[in-house]
mmCIF file of C-alpha atoms in Angstrom:
data_model
loop_
_atom_site.group_PDB
_atom_site.id
_atom_site.type_symbol
_atom_site.label_atom_id
_atom_site.label_comp_id
_atom_site.label_asym_id
_atom_site.label_seq_id
_atom_site.Cartn_x
_atom_site.Cartn_y
_atom_site.Cartn_z
ATOM 1 C CA MET A 29 180.941 98.294 87.965
ATOM 2 C CA ASN A 30 182.792 96.658 90.477
ATOM 3 C CA VAL A 31 182.022 96.318 94.207
ATOM 4 C CA HIS A 32 183.731 99.604 95.391
ATOM 5 C CA GLU A 33 182.229 101.619 92.703
ATOM 6 C CA ARG A 34 178.723 99.890 93.776
ATOM 7 C CA MET A 35 179.388 100.981 97.481
ATOM 8 C CA ASN A 36 180.482 104.394 96.549
ATOM 9 C CA SER A 37 177.264 104.741 94.772
ATOM 10 C CA ILE A 38 175.261 103.767 97.540
ATOM 11 C CA HIS A 39 177.349 106.171 99.898
ATOM 12 C CA VAL A 40 176.175 108.977 97.297
ATOM 13 C CA LEU A 41 172.816 107.965 97.580
ATOM 14 C CA PHE A 42 172.750 108.185 101.119
ATOM 15 C CA ILE A 43 174.407 111.707 100.872
ATOM 16 C CA HIS A 44 171.481 112.572 98.580
ATOM 17 C CA LEU A 45 169.019 111.180 100.965
ATOM 18 C CA ASN A 46 170.202 113.657 103.544
ATOM 19 C CA MET A 47 170.331 116.522 101.345
ATOM 20 C CA ARG A 48 166.809 116.083 99.879
ATOM 21 C CA ARG A 49 163.612 116.034 101.676
ATOM 22 C CA ILE A 50 163.405 112.517 102.262
ATOM 23 C CA PRO A 51 162.371 110.645 105.388
ATOM 24 C CA ASN A 52 164.801 108.766 107.711
ATOM 25 C CA PHE A 53 166.059 105.439 106.597
ATOM 26 C CA VAL A 54 165.027 103.783 109.688
ATOM 27 C CA LEU A 55 161.159 104.824 109.072
ATOM 28 C CA LEU A 56 161.586 103.591 105.484
ATOM 29 C CA ARG A 57 162.838 100.278 106.684
ATOM 30 C CA ALA A 58 160.118 99.820 109.140
ATOM 31 C CA PHE A 59 157.415 100.525 106.464
ATOM 32 C CA GLU A 60 158.881 98.471 103.698
ATOM 33 C CA ALA A 61 158.763 95.393 106.013
ATOM 34 C CA ALA A 62 155.175 95.962 107.484
ATOM 35 C CA ALA A 63 154.053 96.303 103.882
ATOM 36 C CA ARG A 64 155.759 93.408 102.525
ATOM 37 C CA LEU A 65 154.625 91.403 105.497
ATOM 38 C CA GLU A 66 151.424 93.052 105.985
ATOM 39 C CA SER A 67 151.919 93.034 109.484
ATOM 40 C CA PHE A 68 153.270 95.227 112.143
ATOM 41 C CA THR A 69 154.240 92.040 114.297
ATOM 42 C CA LEU A 70 156.066 90.224 111.523
ATOM 43 C CA ALA A 71 157.993 93.356 110.570
ATOM 44 C CA ALA A 72 158.962 93.736 114.329
ATOM 45 C CA LYS A 73 160.395 90.199 114.313
ATOM 46 C CA GLU A 74 162.272 90.565 111.201
ATOM 47 C CA LEU A 75 163.891 94.031 112.183
ATOM 48 C CA ASN A 76 164.274 92.685 116.203
ATOM 49 C CA LEU A 77 162.191 95.552 117.299
ATOM 50 C CA THR A 78 159.071 95.687 119.023
ATOM 51 C CA GLN A 79 155.452 95.921 117.545
ATOM 52 C CA SER A 80 154.985 99.578 119.424
ATOM 53 C CA ALA A 81 158.456 100.564 117.557
ATOM 54 C CA ILE A 82 157.120 99.571 114.126
ATOM 55 C CA SER A 83 153.484 101.343 114.691
ATOM 56 C CA HIS A 84 155.592 104.529 115.993
ATOM 57 C CA GLN A 85 157.838 104.616 113.133
ATOM 58 C CA VAL A 86 154.926 104.029 110.562
ATOM 59 C CA LYS A 87 152.756 106.799 112.071
ATOM 60 C CA GLU A 88 156.074 109.266 111.829
ATOM 61 C CA LEU A 89 156.430 108.090 108.293
ATOM 62 C CA GLU A 90 152.723 108.866 107.663
ATOM 63 C CA ASP A 91 152.946 112.146 109.322
ATOM 64 C CA PHE A 92 156.026 113.013 107.014
ATOM 65 C CA PHE A 93 153.898 112.517 103.959
ATOM 66 C CA GLY A 94 150.471 113.737 105.403
ATOM 67 C CA LYS A 95 148.558 110.740 104.512
ATOM 68 C CA LYS A 96 147.747 107.159 105.468
ATOM 69 C CA LEU A 97 149.976 104.467 103.933
ATOM 70 C CA PHE A 98 148.156 101.489 105.586
ATOM 71 C CA THR A 99 144.413 100.305 106.201
ATOM 72 C CA ARG A 100 144.437 99.025 109.343
ATOM 73 C CA LEU A 101 142.567 95.600 109.285
ATOM 74 C CA ASN A 102 141.438 93.046 112.188
ATOM 75 C CA ARG A 103 144.678 90.792 112.172
ATOM 76 C CA ARG A 104 146.794 92.452 109.795
ATOM 77 C CA VAL A 105 147.685 95.732 107.653
ATOM 78 C CA GLU A 106 147.213 96.419 104.102
ATOM 79 C CA PRO A 107 149.106 98.899 102.070
ATOM 80 C CA THR A 108 147.256 101.935 100.169
ATOM 81 C CA LEU A 109 147.382 102.493 96.890
ATOM 82 C CA GLU A 110 150.220 105.087 97.585
ATOM 83 C CA GLY A 111 151.688 102.634 100.354
ATOM 84 C CA ARG A 112 152.089 99.680 97.831
ATOM 85 C CA ARG A 113 153.683 102.016 95.125
ATOM 86 C CA LEU A 114 156.077 103.264 97.930
ATOM 87 C CA MET A 115 156.782 99.449 99.024
ATOM 88 C CA GLU A 116 157.541 98.277 95.499
ATOM 89 C CA ASN A 117 160.137 101.130 94.988
ATOM 90 C CA LEU A 118 161.767 100.690 98.228
ATOM 91 C CA SER A 119 161.977 96.963 97.923
ATOM 92 C CA ARG A 120 164.063 97.306 94.570
ATOM 93 C CA VAL A 121 166.276 99.551 96.361
ATOM 94 C CA PHE A 122 166.894 97.531 99.135
ATOM 95 C CA ASP A 123 167.499 94.675 97.064
ATOM 96 C CA VAL A 124 170.351 96.464 95.315
ATOM 97 C CA ILE A 125 171.704 97.463 98.831
ATOM 98 C CA GLU A 126 171.623 93.893 99.912
ATOM 99 C CA ALA A 127 173.380 92.611 96.755
ATOM 100 C CA SER A 128 176.164 95.146 97.157
ATOM 101 C CA CYS A 129 176.816 94.072 100.705
ATOM 102 C CA ASN A 130 176.686 90.284 99.867
ATOM 103 C CA GLU A 131 179.418 91.101 97.180
ATOM 104 C CA VAL A 132 181.555 92.738 99.976
ATOM 105 C CA ALA A 133 181.274 89.885 102.071
ATOM 106 C CA LEU A 134 182.656 87.439 99.279
ATOM 107 C CA GLY A 135 186.024 86.055 99.627
ATOM 108 C CA PRO A 136 188.892 87.796 97.997
ATOM 109 C CA GLU A 137 189.009 85.364 94.864
ATOM 110 C CA ALA A 138 185.375 85.693 94.495
ATOM 111 C CA GLN A 139 183.607 87.317 91.216
ATOM 112 C CA VAL A 140 180.040 88.386 90.627
ATOM 113 C CA LEU A 141 178.916 87.998 86.947
ATOM 114 C CA ALA A 142 175.970 89.806 86.255
ATOM 115 C CA LEU A 143 174.011 88.404 83.316
ATOM 116 C CA HIS A 144 170.915 89.804 81.421
ATOM 117 C CA CYS A 145 169.204 87.415 79.399
ATOM 118 C CA ALA A 146 166.110 86.799 77.497
ATOM 119 C CA PRO A 147 163.449 85.044 79.528
ATOM 120 C CA THR A 148 162.940 81.840 77.959
ATOM 121 C CA PHE A 149 166.414 81.208 77.201
ATOM 122 C CA ALA A 150 167.295 81.819 80.713
ATOM 123 C CA ILE A 151 164.562 79.346 82.018
ATOM 124 C CA ASN A 152 164.407 76.887 79.552
ATOM 125 C CA TRP A 153 168.192 76.608 78.143
ATOM 126 C CA LEU A 154 170.695 78.357 80.104
ATOM 127 C CA GLY A 155 169.092 77.744 83.723
ATOM 128 C CA PRO A 156 169.675 73.951 83.712
ATOM 129 C CA ARG A 157 173.081 74.350 82.535
ATOM 130 C CA LEU A 158 174.280 76.666 84.957
ATOM 131 C CA PRO A 159 175.415 74.265 87.603
ATOM 132 C CA ASP A 160 177.996 72.953 85.205
ATOM 133 C CA PHE A 161 179.258 76.375 84.932
ATOM 134 C CA ILE A 162 179.407 76.967 88.614
ATOM 135 C CA SER A 163 181.200 73.552 89.161
ATOM 136 C CA GLN A 164 183.791 74.651 86.763
ATOM 137 C CA HIS A 165 184.210 78.127 87.969
ATOM 138 C CA PRO A 166 183.591 78.030 91.854
ATOM 139 C CA ASN A 167 184.754 81.549 92.600
ATOM 140 C CA ILE A 168 182.194 83.006 90.121
ATOM 141 C CA THR A 169 178.676 83.724 91.514
ATOM 142 C CA ILE A 170 175.824 84.430 88.755
ATOM 143 C CA ARG A 171 173.454 87.166 89.349
ATOM 144 C CA MET A 172 170.660 87.143 86.520
ATOM 145 C CA THR A 173 168.071 89.558 85.303
ATOM 146 C CA THR A 174 165.746 88.741 82.573
ATOM 147 C CA ASP A 175 163.768 90.993 79.969
ATOM 148 C CA ALA A 176 162.530 90.585 76.522
ATOM 149 C CA GLU A 177 164.548 93.389 75.415
ATOM 150 C CA SER A 178 168.191 93.690 75.418
ATOM 151 C CA ALA A 179 170.268 95.992 77.837
ATOM 152 C CA ASP A 180 172.333 98.979 76.754
ATOM 153 C CA LEU A 181 175.672 98.076 78.164
ATOM 154 C CA LEU A 182 176.907 101.479 77.793
ATOM 155 C CA GLN A 183 174.182 102.835 80.126
ATOM 156 C CA VAL A 184 173.618 100.072 82.450
ATOM 157 C CA LYS A 185 177.502 99.412 83.924
ATOM 158 C CA GLU A 186 176.141 97.089 86.427
ATOM 159 C CA ILE A 187 175.438 94.222 83.603
ATOM 160 C CA ASP A 188 178.544 92.380 82.499
ATOM 161 C CA PHE A 189 177.264 90.156 79.886
ATOM 162 C CA GLY A 190 174.009 89.891 77.631
ATOM 163 C CA ILE A 191 172.138 87.125 76.026
ATOM 164 C CA SER A 192 169.195 88.692 73.709
ATOM 165 C CA TYR A 193 166.734 87.338 71.779
ATOM 166 C CA GLY A 194 167.160 88.974 68.122
ATOM 167 C CA THR A 195 170.227 91.075 67.254
ATOM 168 C CA PRO A 196 170.926 93.562 70.042
ATOM 169 C CA PRO A 197 171.218 97.262 69.102
ATOM 170 C CA LYS A 198 174.619 98.168 67.562
ATOM 171 C CA ARG A 199 176.901 100.160 69.736
ATOM 172 C CA THR A 200 180.204 101.424 69.595
ATOM 173 C CA GLY A 201 182.590 99.418 72.002
ATOM 174 C CA ILE A 202 180.083 96.448 72.324
ATOM 175 C CA VAL A 203 180.787 93.084 70.466
ATOM 176 C CA SER A 204 177.804 90.755 69.753
ATOM 177 C CA LYS A 205 177.867 87.182 68.380
ATOM 178 C CA ALA A 206 175.119 84.817 67.217
ATOM 179 C CA LEU A 207 174.925 81.637 69.134
ATOM 180 C CA GLY A 208 174.498 79.382 66.518
ATOM 181 C CA GLU A 209 171.439 78.451 64.082
ATOM 182 C CA GLU A 210 168.227 77.278 65.733
ATOM 183 C CA ARG A 211 165.671 74.842 64.304
ATOM 184 C CA ILE A 212 162.040 76.480 64.221
ATOM 185 C CA THR A 213 159.709 73.673 64.056
ATOM 186 C CA PRO A 214 155.972 72.946 64.728
ATOM 187 C CA MET A 215 155.497 70.901 67.864
ATOM 188 C CA CYS A 216 152.666 69.652 69.993
ATOM 189 C CA SER A 217 151.414 66.991 72.640
ATOM 190 C CA PRO A 218 151.316 63.593 71.012
ATOM 191 C CA LYS A 219 147.849 63.477 72.288
ATOM 192 C CA LEU A 220 146.660 65.621 69.367
ATOM 193 C CA ILE A 221 147.974 63.619 66.747
ATOM 194 C CA ASN A 222 146.189 60.658 65.012
ATOM 195 C CA LYS A 223 148.916 57.979 64.232
ATOM 196 C CA ARG A 224 146.989 56.505 61.432
ATOM 197 C CA LYS A 225 146.977 60.030 59.402
ATOM 198 C CA SER A 226 149.781 61.781 57.866
ATOM 199 C CA ILE A 227 150.928 64.895 59.714
ATOM 200 C CA ARG A 228 150.794 67.113 56.483
ATOM 201 C CA ASP A 229 146.922 66.080 56.329
ATOM 202 C CA GLN A 230 146.440 66.758 59.963
ATOM 203 C CA LEU A 231 148.236 69.882 60.494
ATOM 204 C CA PRO A 232 145.970 72.366 58.734
ATOM 205 C CA ASN A 233 142.961 71.202 61.031
ATOM 206 C CA LEU A 234 144.963 71.346 64.210
ATOM 207 C CA PRO A 235 144.714 74.436 66.471
ATOM 208 C CA LEU A 236 147.633 76.749 66.125
ATOM 209 C CA ILE A 237 149.334 78.893 69.020
ATOM 210 C CA ASP A 238 150.982 82.144 68.198
ATOM 211 C CA SER A 239 154.035 83.696 69.799
ATOM 212 C CA LYS A 240 153.624 87.110 69.682
ATOM 213 C CA LEU A 241 157.322 88.065 70.118
ATOM 214 C CA SER A 242 158.701 85.206 67.669
ATOM 215 C CA ARG A 243 160.572 86.444 64.593
ATOM 216 C CA ILE A 244 159.083 83.368 62.780
ATOM 217 C CA MET A 245 155.422 83.326 62.328
ATOM 218 C CA TRP A 246 152.737 80.595 61.092
ATOM 219 C CA PRO A 247 152.415 82.465 57.719
ATOM 220 C CA ASN A 248 156.357 81.949 57.071
ATOM 221 C CA TRP A 249 156.232 78.540 57.745
ATOM 222 C CA PHE A 250 152.929 77.731 55.825
ATOM 223 C CA ASN A 251 154.367 79.625 52.705
ATOM 224 C CA LEU A 252 157.619 77.668 52.977
ATOM 225 C CA ASN A 253 156.045 74.226 53.236
ATOM 226 C CA GLY A 254 153.429 75.239 50.175
ATOM 227 C CA LEU A 255 150.391 74.667 52.685
ATOM 228 C CA ARG A 256 147.305 77.215 53.177
ATOM 229 C CA LEU A 257 147.278 78.662 56.563
ATOM 230 C CA PRO A 258 143.897 78.062 58.141
ATOM 231 C CA ASN A 259 141.932 81.168 58.652
ATOM 232 C CA THR A 260 140.685 80.223 62.210
ATOM 233 C CA PRO A 261 141.589 81.835 65.414
ATOM 234 C CA ARG A 262 144.607 81.240 67.355
ATOM 235 C CA SER A 263 145.744 81.611 70.953
ATOM 236 C CA SER A 264 148.700 83.582 71.502
ATOM 237 C CA PHE A 265 151.286 84.332 74.304
ATOM 238 C CA ASP A 266 154.089 86.715 74.545
ATOM 239 C CA ARG A 267 156.652 84.341 75.964
ATOM 240 C CA ALA A 268 158.125 81.477 74.041
ATOM 241 C CA ALA A 269 157.941 79.521 77.468
ATOM 242 C CA LEU A 270 154.234 80.263 77.973
ATOM 243 C CA VAL A 271 153.679 78.844 74.069
ATOM 244 C CA ILE A 272 155.717 75.921 74.780
ATOM 245 C CA ALA A 273 153.714 75.129 78.131
ATOM 246 C CA ALA A 274 150.419 75.469 76.274
ATOM 247 C CA ALA A 275 151.515 72.956 73.691
ATOM 248 C CA VAL A 276 152.489 70.559 76.284
ATOM 249 C CA ASP A 277 149.093 71.093 77.895
ATOM 250 C CA GLY A 278 147.561 70.360 74.506
ATOM 251 C CA LEU A 279 146.120 73.671 73.790
ATOM 252 C CA GLY A 280 147.740 73.408 70.127
ATOM 253 C CA VAL A 281 150.628 73.408 67.971
ATOM 254 C CA ALA A 282 153.589 75.667 68.959
ATOM 255 C CA LEU A 283 155.787 76.923 66.372
ATOM 256 C CA GLU A 284 159.357 77.129 68.313
ATOM 257 C CA SER A 285 162.816 76.575 68.655
ATOM 258 C CA THR A 286 163.814 72.906 69.357
ATOM 259 C CA ARG A 287 166.796 74.642 71.636
ATOM 260 C CA LEU A 288 164.182 76.006 74.054
ATOM 261 C CA ALA A 289 161.826 72.874 74.034
ATOM 262 C CA GLU A 290 164.744 70.376 74.219
ATOM 263 C CA LYS A 291 163.448 68.973 77.648
ATOM 264 C CA GLU A 292 160.065 68.715 76.451
ATOM 265 C CA LEU A 293 160.968 66.872 72.996
ATOM 266 C CA ALA A 294 163.533 64.681 74.609
ATOM 267 C CA SER A 295 160.679 63.568 77.292
ATOM 268 C CA GLY A 296 157.989 62.885 74.839
ATOM 269 C CA LYS A 297 155.767 65.719 76.152
ATOM 270 C CA LEU A 298 155.925 67.311 72.613
ATOM 271 C CA ILE A 299 156.761 65.851 69.284
ATOM 272 C CA ASP A 300 158.421 67.534 66.371
ATOM 273 C CA LEU A 301 155.964 67.387 63.452
ATOM 274 C CA ALA A 302 158.426 68.472 60.836
ATOM 275 C CA LYS A 303 161.136 65.980 61.203
ATOM 276 C CA LYS A 304 160.188 63.984 58.024
ATOM 277 C CA ASP A 305 157.543 65.652 55.903
ATOM 278 C CA PHE A 306 158.310 69.457 55.853
ATOM 279 C CA LEU A 307 161.237 72.108 54.990
ATOM 280 C CA PRO A 308 162.937 73.224 58.047
ATOM 281 C CA ILE A 309 163.581 76.835 59.271
ATOM 282 C CA LYS A 310 166.796 77.629 60.556
ATOM 283 C CA GLN A 311 167.763 81.027 61.976
ATOM 284 C CA GLU A 312 170.269 82.595 64.210
ATOM 285 C CA THR A 313 168.006 83.663 66.996
ATOM 286 C CA HIS A 314 169.898 84.299 70.301
ATOM 287 C CA PHE A 315 172.893 86.658 70.694
ATOM 288 C CA ALA A 316 175.758 87.148 73.097
ATOM 289 C CA TYR A 317 177.052 90.618 73.765
ATOM 290 C CA TYR A 318 179.511 92.372 76.045
ATOM 291 C CA ARG A 319 181.738 95.242 76.352
ATOM 292 C CA ILE A 320 184.951 95.102 74.079
ATOM 293 C CA ASN A 321 186.918 96.562 76.977
ATOM 294 C CA GLU A 322 185.974 94.276 79.425
ATOM 295 C CA GLN A 323 186.343 91.122 77.245
ATOM 296 C CA GLN A 324 189.785 89.888 79.015
ATOM 297 C CA LEU A 325 188.260 90.030 82.443
ATOM 298 C CA GLU A 326 188.363 86.577 84.058
ATOM 299 C CA LYS A 327 184.770 86.263 84.740
ATOM 300 C CA VAL A 328 183.566 87.405 81.012
ATOM 301 C CA LYS A 329 186.171 85.316 79.314
ATOM 302 C CA ALA A 330 185.189 82.237 81.296
ATOM 303 C CA PHE A 331 181.364 82.488 80.798
ATOM 304 C CA LYS A 332 182.002 83.479 77.259
ATOM 305 C CA SER A 333 184.124 80.315 76.546
ATOM 306 C CA TRP A 334 181.673 78.023 78.538
ATOM 307 C CA LEU A 335 178.737 79.541 76.648
ATOM 308 C CA TYR A 336 180.264 79.240 73.275
ATOM 309 C CA TYR A 337 181.217 75.444 74.026
ATOM 310 C CA GLN A 338 177.572 74.790 75.117
ATOM 311 C CA VAL A 339 176.054 76.132 71.829
ATOM 312 C CA GLY A 340 178.857 74.586 69.491
ATOM 313 C CA ILE A 341 180.366 77.465 68.120
ATOM 314 C CA THR A 342 184.067 78.835 67.970
ATOM 315 C CA GLU A 343 185.167 82.173 69.627
#
């Protein structure tokens, strides 16, 4: 979806606002600022209004709904349960409006590339490399969202390019490509290891950390290497970034991708326990995907070529 289509969508939104029983936009804007800042005074400063104006607009909105949206405290206000729910939804809507307006303000050559990415891949691997992409393509602005689930690009038109953990669902008109194999290995803080003993002897007695969403689990790795999986409780996390961070803190041994932990391994905060004594697990783990009818768009072509070069694969 291009800028003009987004602005048309916003225009349609406001037409619907006028047609439906929805309060005035000015009242919603005043409420959102007051709820987010938990202060009528700070909301007034942000919107360049008086505190009295904010108070009256909030009161008018409360009259519209027939219920209180704030609890008035000594020096601040606190949204009620209904108020907080309204604030969270309004904040998301205002973010979309702000992003669309910012795109209109960009120069004529500028483009916005909307990425949807697996969270840990975005934080640990892609994020640190994005300055290189931006330096090569200064006219392309990145807007990224993250989620463990891949996006349906046939439904979510505002996303241009996705990177998923695991194969994205097959859709007609969507191209997907594996971003190369990743080496999955046990890793831990060096302070857990006794250098005078072999890793094979130590590993069954070390605390293990489970990565709940991982496609490779500890039973797979122990079976591959002919070891008995210890029957002991294991800490677990639902994001690889949290698993890696826990391993750095000495909580136990993580079974994770060396691609996602490259910074920690390079700095010595983590050590790879399987470099010499164990069989490696290699698997295609992350996948790029995009709409086939947009593959010739300059921003999509530029990012795809850059990404494939970074992971060492050909187009």
